[in-house]
Coordinates of C-alpha atoms in Angstrom, one line a residue:
A4 CA 104.2 96.2 93.3
Y5 CA 103.5 98.9 90.8
L6 CA 103.1 102.6 91.6
I7 CA 99.9 103.7 90.0
Y8 CA 98.6 107.2 90.5
F9 CA 96.2 109.5 88.7
A10 CA 96.5 113.3 88.5
Q11 CA 94.1 115.3 86.3
R12 CA 95.9 117.5 83.9
S13 CA 92.9 118.7 81.8
A14 CA 89.2 118.3 81.6
P15 CA 86.6 118.5 78.8
S16 CA 86.7 121.9 77.2
C17 CA 86.6 124.1 74.1
M18 CA 84.6 124.2 70.9
A19 CA 85.8 122.5 67.7
P20 CA 86.6 124.7 64.8
A21 CA 84.3 123.6 61.9
E22 CA 87.2 123.0 59.6
E23 CA 88.8 120.5 62.0
L24 CA 85.6 118.5 62.7
P25 CA 85.4 116.0 59.8
L26 CA 88.9 114.5 60.3
M27 CA 88.8 114.5 64.1
A28 CA 85.2 113.3 64.1
A29 CA 86.1 110.3 62.0
Q30 CA 88.9 109.4 64.3
A31 CA 86.5 109.6 67.3
R32 CA 83.8 107.6 65.5
I33 CA 81.4 110.6 65.6
P34 CA 79.6 111.6 62.4
A35 CA 81.0 114.7 60.7
R36 CA 77.4 116.1 60.7
C37 CA 77.9 116.8 64.4
V38 CA 78.9 120.4 63.6
G39 CA 79.3 122.2 66.9
A40 CA 80.7 119.1 68.6
V41 CA 82.7 119.8 71.8
R42 CA 86.4 119.0 71.9
A43 CA 87.2 117.3 75.2
S44 CA 90.9 116.7 76.1
F45 CA 91.8 114.1 78.7
S46 CA 95.2 113.8 80.2
V47 CA 96.5 111.8 83.2
A48 CA 99.7 110.7 84.8
A49 CA 99.7 106.9 85.3
E50 CA 102.6 104.6 85.8
T51 CA 101.5 101.3 84.4
P52 CA 102.9 97.8 84.0
F53 CA 104.3 97.2 80.5
G54 CA 101.5 96.3 78.0
S55 CA 98.8 98.0 80.0
E56 CA 96.3 100.5 78.5
V57 CA 94.8 103.6 80.1
R58 CA 91.2 104.5 79.1
V59 CA 88.7 107.2 80.0
V60 CA 85.3 105.7 80.8
G61 CA 82.2 107.8 81.6
S62 CA 78.5 108.4 81.8
I63 CA 77.9 109.0 78.1
D64 CA 78.1 106.8 75.0
A65 CA 81.1 108.7 73.6
L66 CA 83.0 107.6 76.8
G67 CA 81.8 104.0 76.7
A68 CA 78.8 104.3 79.0
W69 CA 80.8 103.0 82.0
M70 CA 82.1 99.9 80.0
P71 CA 85.9 99.9 80.2
E72 CA 86.2 98.0 76.9
A73 CA 84.2 100.7 75.1
G74 CA 86.0 103.6 76.7
V75 CA 88.4 105.9 74.9
A76 CA 92.0 104.7 74.8
L77 CA 94.6 107.2 75.9
R78 CA 98.1 107.3 74.3
T79 CA 101.6 107.8 75.6
E80 CA 105.0 108.1 74.0
P81 CA 108.4 107.2 75.4
G82 CA 109.3 110.8 75.8
S83 CA 106.1 111.8 77.7
Y84 CA 105.5 108.7 79.8
P85 CA 103.8 108.5 82.3
E86 CA 101.6 111.1 80.7
W87 CA 98.7 109.6 78.8
S88 CA 96.3 111.7 76.7
A89 CA 93.4 111.6 74.2
V90 CA 91.1 114.0 72.5
V91 CA 87.4 113.1 72.1
W92 CA 84.7 114.9 70.1
L93 CA 81.5 114.9 72.1
P94 CA 78.3 115.1 69.9
A95 CA 76.5 118.4 69.7
G96 CA 73.9 118.8 72.4
T97 CA 75.7 116.5 74.9
A98 CA 75.5 119.3 77.6
R99 CA 71.8 119.7 77.0
K100 CA 71.0 116.0 77.3
T101 CA 72.8 115.6 80.6
S102 CA 73.7 118.4 83.0
T103 CA 77.0 116.7 84.0
V104 CA 79.4 114.3 82.2
E105 CA 81.0 112.0 84.7
Y106 CA 84.2 110.0 84.1
K107 CA 87.1 108.0 85.5
F108 CA 90.4 106.7 84.2
V109 CA 91.0 103.0 84.2
I110 CA 94.0 100.8 83.6
T111 CA 93.5 97.6 81.6
K112 CA 96.3 95.2 82.4
P113 CA 97.7 92.7 79.9
D114 CA 95.9 89.8 81.7
G115 CA 92.6 91.7 81.1
T116 CA 91.9 92.9 84.7
V117 CA 90.7 96.5 85.0
E118 CA 91.8 98.8 87.8
W119 CA 89.4 101.7 88.3
E120 CA 90.6 105.1 89.5
D121 CA 89.9 105.6 93.3
G122 CA 87.7 108.3 94.6
P123 CA 84.5 110.0 93.3
N124 CA 83.7 110.3 89.6
R125 CA 85.3 113.3 87.9
Q126 CA 83.0 115.8 86.2

């Protein structure tokens, strides 16, 4: 049995400085023309089986539109495990198009099964 737990460490926040946008936008697959994009930081504590992947999946395209395989992969390092984190640049106007961005963390195991975070969607 594996101990798997989720604890929110941070949520979507803060505006992107214009000089940071092109590089970060390219890494997040968001066009650099999205000046004014919102920087969203996600972090979660999740003890996972070796070879597993943690992703954030949500209600907007930038978070995979609820498809785990299209969600944003979080990263961890040996010195910070079990903390996983990622930064996503949400396109300008996201907040105007939808009043709430909902999301969950998922664990994709080496055999391809996906374990969804329990409880209601995060916002």
